[in-house]
Short mmCIF file of C-alpha atoms in Angstrom, two decimals:
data_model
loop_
_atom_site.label_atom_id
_atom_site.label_comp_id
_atom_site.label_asym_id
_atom_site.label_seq_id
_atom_site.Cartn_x
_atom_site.Cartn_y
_atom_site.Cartn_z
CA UNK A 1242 0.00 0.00 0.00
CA UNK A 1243 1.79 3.39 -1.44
CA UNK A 1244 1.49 5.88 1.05
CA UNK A 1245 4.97 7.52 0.81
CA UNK A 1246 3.44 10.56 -0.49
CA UNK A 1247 0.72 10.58 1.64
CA UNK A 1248 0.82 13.90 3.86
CA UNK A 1249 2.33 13.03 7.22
CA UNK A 1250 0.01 14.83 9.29
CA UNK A 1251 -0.81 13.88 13.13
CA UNK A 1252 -3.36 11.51 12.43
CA UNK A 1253 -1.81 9.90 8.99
CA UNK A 1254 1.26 9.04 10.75
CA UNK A 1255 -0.53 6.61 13.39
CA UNK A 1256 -3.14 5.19 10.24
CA UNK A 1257 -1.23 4.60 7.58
CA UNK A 1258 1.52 3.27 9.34
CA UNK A 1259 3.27 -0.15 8.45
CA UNK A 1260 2.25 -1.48 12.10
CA UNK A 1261 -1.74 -0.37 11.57
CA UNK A 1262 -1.65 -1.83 8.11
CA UNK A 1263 -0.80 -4.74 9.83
CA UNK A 1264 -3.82 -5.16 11.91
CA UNK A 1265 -6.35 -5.96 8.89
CA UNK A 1266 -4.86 -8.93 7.77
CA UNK A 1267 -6.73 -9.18 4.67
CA UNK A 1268 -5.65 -5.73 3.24
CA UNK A 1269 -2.15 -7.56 4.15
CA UNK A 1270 -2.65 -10.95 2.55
CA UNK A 1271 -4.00 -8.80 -0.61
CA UNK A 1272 -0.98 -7.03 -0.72
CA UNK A 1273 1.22 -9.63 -1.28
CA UNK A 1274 -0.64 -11.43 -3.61
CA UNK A 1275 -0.27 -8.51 -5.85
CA UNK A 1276 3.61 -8.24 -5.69
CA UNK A 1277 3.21 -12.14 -6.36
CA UNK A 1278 1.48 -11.83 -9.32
CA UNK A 1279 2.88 -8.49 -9.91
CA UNK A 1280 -0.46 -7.18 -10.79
CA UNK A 1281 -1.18 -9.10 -13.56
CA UNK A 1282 -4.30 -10.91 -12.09
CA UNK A 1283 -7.57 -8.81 -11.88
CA UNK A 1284 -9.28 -10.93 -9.63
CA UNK A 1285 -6.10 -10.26 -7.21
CA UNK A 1286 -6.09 -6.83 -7.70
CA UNK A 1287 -10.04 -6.44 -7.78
CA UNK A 1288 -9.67 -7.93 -4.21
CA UNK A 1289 -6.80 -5.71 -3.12
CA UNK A 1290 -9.27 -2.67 -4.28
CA UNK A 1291 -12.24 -3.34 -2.13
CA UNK A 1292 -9.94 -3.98 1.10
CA UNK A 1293 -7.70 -1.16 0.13
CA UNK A 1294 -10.96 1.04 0.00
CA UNK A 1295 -12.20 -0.62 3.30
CA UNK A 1296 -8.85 0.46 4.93
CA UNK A 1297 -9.21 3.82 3.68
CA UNK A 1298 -12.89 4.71 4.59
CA UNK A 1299 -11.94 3.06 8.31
CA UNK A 1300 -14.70 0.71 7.25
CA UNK A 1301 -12.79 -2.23 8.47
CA UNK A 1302 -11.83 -1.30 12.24
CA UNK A 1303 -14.77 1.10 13.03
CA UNK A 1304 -17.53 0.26 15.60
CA UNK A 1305 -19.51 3.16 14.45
CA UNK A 1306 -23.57 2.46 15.08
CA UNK A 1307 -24.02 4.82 12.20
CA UNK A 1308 -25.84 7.62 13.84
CA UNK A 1309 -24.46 11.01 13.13
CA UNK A 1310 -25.17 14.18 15.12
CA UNK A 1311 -25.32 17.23 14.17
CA UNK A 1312 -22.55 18.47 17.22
CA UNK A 1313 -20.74 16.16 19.24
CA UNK A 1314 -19.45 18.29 22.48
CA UNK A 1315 -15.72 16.46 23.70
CA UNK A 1316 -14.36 17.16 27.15
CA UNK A 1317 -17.44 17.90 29.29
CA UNK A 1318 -17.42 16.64 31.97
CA UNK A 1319 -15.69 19.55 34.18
CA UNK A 1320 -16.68 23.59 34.60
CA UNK A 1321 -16.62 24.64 31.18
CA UNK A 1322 -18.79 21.64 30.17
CA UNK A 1323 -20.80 22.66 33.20
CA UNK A 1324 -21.15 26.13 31.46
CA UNK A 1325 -22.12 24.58 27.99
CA UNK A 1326 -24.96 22.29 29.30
CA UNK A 1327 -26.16 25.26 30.96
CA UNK A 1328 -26.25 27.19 27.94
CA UNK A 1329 -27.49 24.45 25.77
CA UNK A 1330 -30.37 24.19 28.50
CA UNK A 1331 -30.96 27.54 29.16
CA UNK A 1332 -30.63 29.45 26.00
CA UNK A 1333 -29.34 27.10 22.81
CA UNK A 1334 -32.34 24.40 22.91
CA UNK A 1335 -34.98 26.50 23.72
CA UNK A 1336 -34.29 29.53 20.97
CA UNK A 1337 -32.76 28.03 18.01
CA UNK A 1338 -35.14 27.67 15.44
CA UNK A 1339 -33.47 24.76 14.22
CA UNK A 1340 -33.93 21.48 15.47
CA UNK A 1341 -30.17 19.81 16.02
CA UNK A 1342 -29.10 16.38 17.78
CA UNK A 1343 -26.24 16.34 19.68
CA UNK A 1344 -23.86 13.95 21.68
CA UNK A 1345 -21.90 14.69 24.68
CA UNK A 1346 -18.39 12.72 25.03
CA UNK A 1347 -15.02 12.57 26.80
CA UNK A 1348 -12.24 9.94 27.98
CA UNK A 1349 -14.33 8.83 31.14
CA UNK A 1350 -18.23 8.33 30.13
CA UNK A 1351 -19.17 7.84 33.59
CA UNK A 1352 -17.74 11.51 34.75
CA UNK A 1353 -19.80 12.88 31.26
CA UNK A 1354 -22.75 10.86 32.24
CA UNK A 1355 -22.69 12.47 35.76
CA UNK A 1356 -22.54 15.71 34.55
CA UNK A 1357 -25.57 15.24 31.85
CA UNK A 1358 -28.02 13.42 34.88
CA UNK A 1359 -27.30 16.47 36.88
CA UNK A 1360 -28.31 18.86 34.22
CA UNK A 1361 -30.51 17.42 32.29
CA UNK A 1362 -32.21 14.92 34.51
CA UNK A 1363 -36.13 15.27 34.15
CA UNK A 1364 -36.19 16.98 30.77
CA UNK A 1365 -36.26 15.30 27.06
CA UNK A 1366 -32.70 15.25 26.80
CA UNK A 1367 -32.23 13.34 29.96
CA UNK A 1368 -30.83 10.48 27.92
CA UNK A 1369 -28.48 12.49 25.42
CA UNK A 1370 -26.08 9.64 23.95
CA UNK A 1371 -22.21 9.84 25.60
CA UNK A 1372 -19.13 8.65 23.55
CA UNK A 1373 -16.32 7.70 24.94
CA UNK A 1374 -13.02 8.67 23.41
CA UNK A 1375 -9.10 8.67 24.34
CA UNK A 1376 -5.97 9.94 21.94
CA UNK A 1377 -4.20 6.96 22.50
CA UNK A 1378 -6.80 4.66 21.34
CA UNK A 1379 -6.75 5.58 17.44
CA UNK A 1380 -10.39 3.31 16.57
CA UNK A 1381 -11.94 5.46 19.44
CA UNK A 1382 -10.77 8.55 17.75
CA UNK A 1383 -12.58 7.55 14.23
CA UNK A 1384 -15.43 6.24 16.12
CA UNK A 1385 -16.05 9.68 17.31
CA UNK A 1386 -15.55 11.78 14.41
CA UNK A 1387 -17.44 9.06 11.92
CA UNK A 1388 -20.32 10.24 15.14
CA UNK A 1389 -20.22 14.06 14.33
CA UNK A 1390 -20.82 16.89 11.53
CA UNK A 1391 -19.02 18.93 13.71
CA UNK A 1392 -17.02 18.90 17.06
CA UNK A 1393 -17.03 21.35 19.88
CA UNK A 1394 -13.91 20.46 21.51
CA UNK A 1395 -13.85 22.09 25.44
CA UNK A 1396 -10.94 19.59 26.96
CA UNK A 1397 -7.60 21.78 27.77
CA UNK A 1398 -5.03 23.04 28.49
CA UNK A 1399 -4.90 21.53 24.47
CA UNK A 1400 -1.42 22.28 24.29
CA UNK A 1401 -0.82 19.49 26.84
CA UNK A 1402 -3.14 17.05 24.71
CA UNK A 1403 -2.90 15.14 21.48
CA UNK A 1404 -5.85 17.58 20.05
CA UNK A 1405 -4.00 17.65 16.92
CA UNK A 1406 -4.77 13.73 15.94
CA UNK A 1407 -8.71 14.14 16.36
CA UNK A 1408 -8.41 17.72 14.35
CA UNK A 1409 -6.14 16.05 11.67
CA UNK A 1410 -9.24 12.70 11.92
CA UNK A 1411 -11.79 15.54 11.44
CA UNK A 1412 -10.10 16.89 7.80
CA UNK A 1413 -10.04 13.02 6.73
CA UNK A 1414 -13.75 12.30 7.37
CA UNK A 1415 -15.30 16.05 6.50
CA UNK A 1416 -16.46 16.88 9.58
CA UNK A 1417 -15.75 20.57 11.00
CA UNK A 1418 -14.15 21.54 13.87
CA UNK A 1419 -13.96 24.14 16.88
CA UNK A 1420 -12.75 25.04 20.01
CA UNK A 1421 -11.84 27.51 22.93
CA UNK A 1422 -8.39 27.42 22.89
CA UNK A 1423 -6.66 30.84 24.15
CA UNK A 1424 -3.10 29.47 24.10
CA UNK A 1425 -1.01 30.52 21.49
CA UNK A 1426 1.60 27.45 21.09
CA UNK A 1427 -2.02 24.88 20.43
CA UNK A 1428 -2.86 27.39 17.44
CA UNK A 1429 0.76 27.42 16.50
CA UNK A 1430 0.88 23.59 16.59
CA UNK A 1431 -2.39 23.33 14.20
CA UNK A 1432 -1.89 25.84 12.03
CA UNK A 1433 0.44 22.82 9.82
CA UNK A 1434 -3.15 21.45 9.38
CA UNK A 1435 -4.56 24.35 7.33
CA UNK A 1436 -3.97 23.61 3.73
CA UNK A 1437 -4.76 20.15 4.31
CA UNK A 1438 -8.56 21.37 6.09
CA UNK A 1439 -8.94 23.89 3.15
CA UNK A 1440 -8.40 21.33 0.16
CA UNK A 1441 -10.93 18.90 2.25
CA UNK A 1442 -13.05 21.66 2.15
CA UNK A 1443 -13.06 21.52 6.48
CA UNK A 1444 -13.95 24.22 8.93
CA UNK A 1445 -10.90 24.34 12.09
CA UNK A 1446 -11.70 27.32 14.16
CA UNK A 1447 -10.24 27.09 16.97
CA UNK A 1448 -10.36 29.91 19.78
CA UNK A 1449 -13.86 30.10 19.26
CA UNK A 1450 -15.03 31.79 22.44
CA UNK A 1451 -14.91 34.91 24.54
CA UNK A 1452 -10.73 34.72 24.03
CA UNK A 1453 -10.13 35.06 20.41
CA UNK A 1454 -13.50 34.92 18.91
CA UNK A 1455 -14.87 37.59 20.78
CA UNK A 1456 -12.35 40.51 19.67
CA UNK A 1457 -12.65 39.06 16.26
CA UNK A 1458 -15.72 38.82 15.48
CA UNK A 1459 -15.92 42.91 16.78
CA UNK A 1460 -13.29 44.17 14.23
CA UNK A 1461 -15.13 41.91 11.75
CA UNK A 1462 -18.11 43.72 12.22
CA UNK A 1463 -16.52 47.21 12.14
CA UNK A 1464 -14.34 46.09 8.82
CA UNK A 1465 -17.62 45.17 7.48
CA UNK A 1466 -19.53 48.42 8.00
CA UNK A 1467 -16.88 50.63 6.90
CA UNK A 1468 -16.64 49.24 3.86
CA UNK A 1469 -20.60 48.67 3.29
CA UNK A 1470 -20.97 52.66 4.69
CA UNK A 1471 -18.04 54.66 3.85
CA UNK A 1472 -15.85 52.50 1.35
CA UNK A 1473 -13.06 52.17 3.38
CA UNK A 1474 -10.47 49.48 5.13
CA UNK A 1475 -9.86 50.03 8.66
CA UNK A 1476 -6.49 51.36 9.68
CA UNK A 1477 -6.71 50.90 13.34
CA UNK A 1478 -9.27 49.41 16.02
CA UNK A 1479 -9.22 49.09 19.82
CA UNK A 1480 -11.25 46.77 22.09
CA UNK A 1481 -11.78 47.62 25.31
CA UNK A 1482 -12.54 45.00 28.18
CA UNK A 1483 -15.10 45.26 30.95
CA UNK A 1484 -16.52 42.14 33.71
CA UNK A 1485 -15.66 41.09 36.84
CA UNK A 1486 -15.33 42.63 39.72
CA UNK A 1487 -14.21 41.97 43.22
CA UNK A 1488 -15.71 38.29 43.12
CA UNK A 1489 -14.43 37.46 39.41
CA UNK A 1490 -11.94 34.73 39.03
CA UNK A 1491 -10.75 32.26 36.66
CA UNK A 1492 -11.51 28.88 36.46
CA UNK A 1493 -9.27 25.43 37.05
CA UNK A 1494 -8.90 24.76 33.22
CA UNK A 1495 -7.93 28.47 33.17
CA UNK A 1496 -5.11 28.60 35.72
CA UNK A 1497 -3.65 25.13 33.88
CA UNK A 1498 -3.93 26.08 31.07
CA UNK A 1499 -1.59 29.68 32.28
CA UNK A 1500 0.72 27.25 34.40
CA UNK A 1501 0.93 25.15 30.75
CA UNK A 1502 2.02 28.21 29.24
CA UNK A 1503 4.10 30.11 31.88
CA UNK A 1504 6.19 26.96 32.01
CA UNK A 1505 6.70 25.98 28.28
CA UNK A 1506 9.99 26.85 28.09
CA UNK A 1507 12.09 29.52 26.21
CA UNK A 1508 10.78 28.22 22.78
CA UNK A 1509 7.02 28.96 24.20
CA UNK A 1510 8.16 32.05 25.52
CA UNK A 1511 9.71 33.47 22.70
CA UNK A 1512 6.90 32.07 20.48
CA UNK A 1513 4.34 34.03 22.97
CA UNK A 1514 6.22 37.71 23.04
CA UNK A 1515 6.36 37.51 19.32
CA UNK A 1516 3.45 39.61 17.95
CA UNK A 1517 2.56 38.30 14.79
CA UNK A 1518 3.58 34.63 15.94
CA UNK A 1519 -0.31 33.72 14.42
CA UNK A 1520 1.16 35.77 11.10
CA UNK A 1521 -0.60 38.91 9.41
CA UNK A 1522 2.80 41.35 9.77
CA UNK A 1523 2.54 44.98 8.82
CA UNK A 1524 6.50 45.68 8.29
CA UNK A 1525 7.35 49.51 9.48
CA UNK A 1526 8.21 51.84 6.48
CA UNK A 1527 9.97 54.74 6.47
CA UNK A 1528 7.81 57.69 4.19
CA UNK A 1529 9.28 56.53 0.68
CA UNK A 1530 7.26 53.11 1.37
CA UNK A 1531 10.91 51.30 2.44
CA UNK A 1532 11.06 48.39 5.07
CA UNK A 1533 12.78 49.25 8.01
CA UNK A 1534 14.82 46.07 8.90
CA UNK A 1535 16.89 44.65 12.30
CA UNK A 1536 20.22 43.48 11.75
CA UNK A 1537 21.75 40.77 14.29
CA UNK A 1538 25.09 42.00 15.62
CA UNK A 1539 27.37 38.95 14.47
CA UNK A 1540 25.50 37.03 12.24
CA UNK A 1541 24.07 39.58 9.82
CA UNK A 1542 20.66 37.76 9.79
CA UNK A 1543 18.14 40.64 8.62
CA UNK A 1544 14.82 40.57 9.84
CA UNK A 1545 12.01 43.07 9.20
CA UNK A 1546 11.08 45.38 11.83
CA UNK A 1547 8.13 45.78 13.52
CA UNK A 1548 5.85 48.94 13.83
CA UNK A 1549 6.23 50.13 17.31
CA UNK A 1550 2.23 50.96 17.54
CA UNK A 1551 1.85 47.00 17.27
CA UNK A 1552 4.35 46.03 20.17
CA UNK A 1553 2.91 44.62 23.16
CA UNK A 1554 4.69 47.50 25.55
CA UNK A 1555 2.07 49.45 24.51
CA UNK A 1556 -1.07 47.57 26.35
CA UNK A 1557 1.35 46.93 29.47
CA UNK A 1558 0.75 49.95 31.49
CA UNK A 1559 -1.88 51.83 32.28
CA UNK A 1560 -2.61 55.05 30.51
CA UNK A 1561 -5.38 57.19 29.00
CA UNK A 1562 -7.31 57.04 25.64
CA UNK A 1563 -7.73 60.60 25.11
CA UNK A 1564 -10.18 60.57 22.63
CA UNK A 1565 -12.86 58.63 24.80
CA UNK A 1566 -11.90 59.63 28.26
CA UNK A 1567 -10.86 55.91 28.99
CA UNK A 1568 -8.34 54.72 31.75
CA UNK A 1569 -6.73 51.50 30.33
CA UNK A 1570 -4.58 48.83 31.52
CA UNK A 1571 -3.40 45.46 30.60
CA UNK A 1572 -6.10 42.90 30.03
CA UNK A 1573 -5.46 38.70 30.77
CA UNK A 1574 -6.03 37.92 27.00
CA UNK A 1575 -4.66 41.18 25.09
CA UNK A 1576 -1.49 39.36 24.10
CA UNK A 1577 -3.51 36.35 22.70
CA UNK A 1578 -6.58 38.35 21.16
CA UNK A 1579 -4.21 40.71 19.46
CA UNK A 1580 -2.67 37.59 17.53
CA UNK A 1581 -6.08 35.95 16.23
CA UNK A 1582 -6.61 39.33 15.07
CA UNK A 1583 -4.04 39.78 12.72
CA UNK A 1584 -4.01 36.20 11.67
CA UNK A 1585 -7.68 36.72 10.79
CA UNK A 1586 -6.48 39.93 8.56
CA UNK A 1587 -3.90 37.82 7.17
CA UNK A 1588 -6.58 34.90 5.97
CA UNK A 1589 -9.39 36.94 4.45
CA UNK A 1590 -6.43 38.83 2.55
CA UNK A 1591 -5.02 35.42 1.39
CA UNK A 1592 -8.38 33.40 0.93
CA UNK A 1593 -10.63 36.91 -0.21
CA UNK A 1594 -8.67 39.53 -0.50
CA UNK A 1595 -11.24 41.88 1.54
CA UNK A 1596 -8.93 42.20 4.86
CA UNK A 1597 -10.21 44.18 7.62
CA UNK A 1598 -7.35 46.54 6.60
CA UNK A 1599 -3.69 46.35 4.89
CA UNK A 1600 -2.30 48.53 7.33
CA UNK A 1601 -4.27 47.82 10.51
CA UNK A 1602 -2.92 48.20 13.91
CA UNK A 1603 -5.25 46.55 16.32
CA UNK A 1604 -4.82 46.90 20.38
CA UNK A 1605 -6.52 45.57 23.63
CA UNK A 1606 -7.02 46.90 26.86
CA UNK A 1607 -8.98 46.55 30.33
CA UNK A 1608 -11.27 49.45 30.76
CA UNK A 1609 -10.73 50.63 34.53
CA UNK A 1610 -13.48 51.12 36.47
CA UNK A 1611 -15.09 55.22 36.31
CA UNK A 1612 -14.32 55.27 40.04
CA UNK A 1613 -10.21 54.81 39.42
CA UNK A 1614 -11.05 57.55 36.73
CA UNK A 1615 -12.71 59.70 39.20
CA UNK A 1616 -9.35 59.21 41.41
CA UNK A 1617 -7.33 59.74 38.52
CA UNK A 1618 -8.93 63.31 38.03
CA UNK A 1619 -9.18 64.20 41.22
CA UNK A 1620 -5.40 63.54 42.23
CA UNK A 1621 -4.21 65.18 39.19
CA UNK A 1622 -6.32 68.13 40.27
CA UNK A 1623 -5.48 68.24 43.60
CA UNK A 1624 -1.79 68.00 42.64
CA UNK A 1625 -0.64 65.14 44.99
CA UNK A 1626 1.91 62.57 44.94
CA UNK A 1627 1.87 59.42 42.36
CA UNK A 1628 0.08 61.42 39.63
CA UNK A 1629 -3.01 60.29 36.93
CA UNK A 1630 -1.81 56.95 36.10
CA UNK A 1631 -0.58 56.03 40.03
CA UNK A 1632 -4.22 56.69 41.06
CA UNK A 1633 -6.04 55.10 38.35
CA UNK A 1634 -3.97 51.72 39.05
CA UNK A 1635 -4.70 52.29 42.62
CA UNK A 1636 -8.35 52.15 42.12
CA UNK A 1637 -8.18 49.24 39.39
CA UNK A 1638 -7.04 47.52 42.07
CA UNK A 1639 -9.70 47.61 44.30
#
């Protein structure tokens, strides 16, 4: 079976290895009757064709019952899956217009099982069907994805999972894709995946929640009128942050997936301070339209330079938006927003060439609370110690 040129993406590599192949004996057997009869005999190589296209479908190793949903939620068995029950409950089931079925799954049924009696106990959905699935059991994996038209994937930190085998499944066997991811390095590790998902004609979004697909979907909208209403790209867009409060705090899958991240190493690091690491750089010109460029002392190696309205310095302090009156500050997800951003710029350039704008510079901020403003005004007029931006952070902090 010739799969040397076969794409050797996450999910390839385990399938169509030599010691898979193996494991359907007849694909085998039909194999080397062929290089026996060099493929002379029809009958041999009719046979070789049907098991061939048994192995390739997953036909042969596949316990799928045949039902399909139309989403099939992974990983939800702890808070966030907590959150999307409640929504599915609460808002999702009883507004949509649309009929939809839908499967909940993760590793452990029984935990996912728990977690649907205690929400849905009572009603219709009470018996919603639960998959089970693991990365290191490849038939599970196809099992799964034969299941679904699309997967809602909630199970992180992803960066510290094999994610990338059930995305790389999904492109395979058509069925879309989406997550919440707001790590840079996961994006970073399935962004190999994208030519392969847009020649299969596959949806991966991942970062589709309030980090990521939030922002995004704001500038779209603004891109979108400014062109329907006044003809024009955008050249720069802000978003400004505002929740929480004294009682706020983030979740267990959110402080592992931080710890993930804080201690990646100096690769992750590096990879994290870098901008544009999702793509969509706007090189600094001088006013004749020339590149600036860095040059490394001792090797030479010239790299373009970055705009210094797009660094990250500038949504690490605290400061004022004078046009709207705004105190600012640094916000948890600026430095990951910021990135989807400009990757998103980047694709509908590529793929449509309608980006939200060429030359965009887009930033991200907490809005402080109107009380710190209030302090900020009054101990810049009264003239004391620490100044505007001392007692705005002051009474962010509060």
């Amino acid at each position: 079976m010739a799969q040397d040129d076969a794409p050797q993406t996450p999910f390839a590599k385990l399938y169509f290895s030599d010691e898979m192949i193996s494991k359907y004996e007849p694909l085998v057997t039909a194999m080397e009757l062929v290089n026996e009869t060099e493929g002379k005999d029809e009958e041999v190589m009719r046979d070789y064709q049907v098991h061939l296209k048994k192995y390739q479908n997953f036909e042969w190793c596949s316990n799928w019952d045949g039902k399909k949903y139309d989403i099939v939620f992974y990983g939800v068995s702890g808070y966030t899956g907590y959150l999307m029950m409640e929504y599915l409950k609460r808002v999702a089931l009883k507004k949509t217009p649309e009929p939809f079925t839908f499967a909940f799954a993760g590793r452990t049924p029984s935990k996912v099982q728990e977690m649907r009696d205690r929400e849905f106990g009572g009603s219709k959905w009470e018996d919603t069907p639960v998959l089970q699935m693991s990365y290191d059991d490849i038939y599970s994996v196809i099992d799964l994805v034969k299941s679904a038209k699309v997967i809602v994937n909630v199970a992180g930190p992803y960066m510290l999972t094999q994610g990338e085998i059930m995305i790389d499944a999904c492109v395979h066997m058509g069925v879309h894709y989406c997550d919440i991811s707001g790590e840079v390095p996961w994006t970073r590790r399935i962004m190999e995946l994208h030519k392969h998902a847009e020649n299969a004609g596959v949806h991966i979004i991942p970062s589709a929640a309030a980090a990521g697909g939030f922002p995004d979907l704001g500038v779209w909208l603004m891109a979108k009128k400014m062109r329907e209403e006044y003809g024009e790209e955008m050249r720069k867009a802000i978003c400004y942050q505002s929740g929480g409060g004294a009682s706020a705090g983030a979740s267990g899958g959110t402080l592992a997936t931080r710890s993930a991240m804080s201690t990646g190493g100096d690769e992750v690091r590096k990879m994290m301070a870098d901008p544009f690491s999702m793509g969509g750089f706007v090189p600094d010109r001088d006013r004749w339209g020339v590149k600036y460029v860095n040059i490394e002392f001792g090797t030479g190696k010239v790299t373009n330079k970055n705009r210094s309205e797009d660094l990250d310095a500038n949504m690490s302090k605290i400061s004022e938006d004078k046009h709207l009156g705004i105190w600012r500050g640094p916000f948890v997800y600026s430095y990951f927003d910021t990135r989807v951003v400009r990757r998103s710029n980047m694709l509908f350039a590529d793929l449509g060439n309608q980006p939200y704008g060429r030359n965009l510079n887009f930033m991200e901020y907490a809005m402080l609370p109107a009380e710190a403003m209030m302090q900020a005004q009054m101990a810049k007029g009264a003239g004391g110690g620490g100044g505007a931006g001392d007692a705005a952070a002051g009474g962010a902090a509060k």
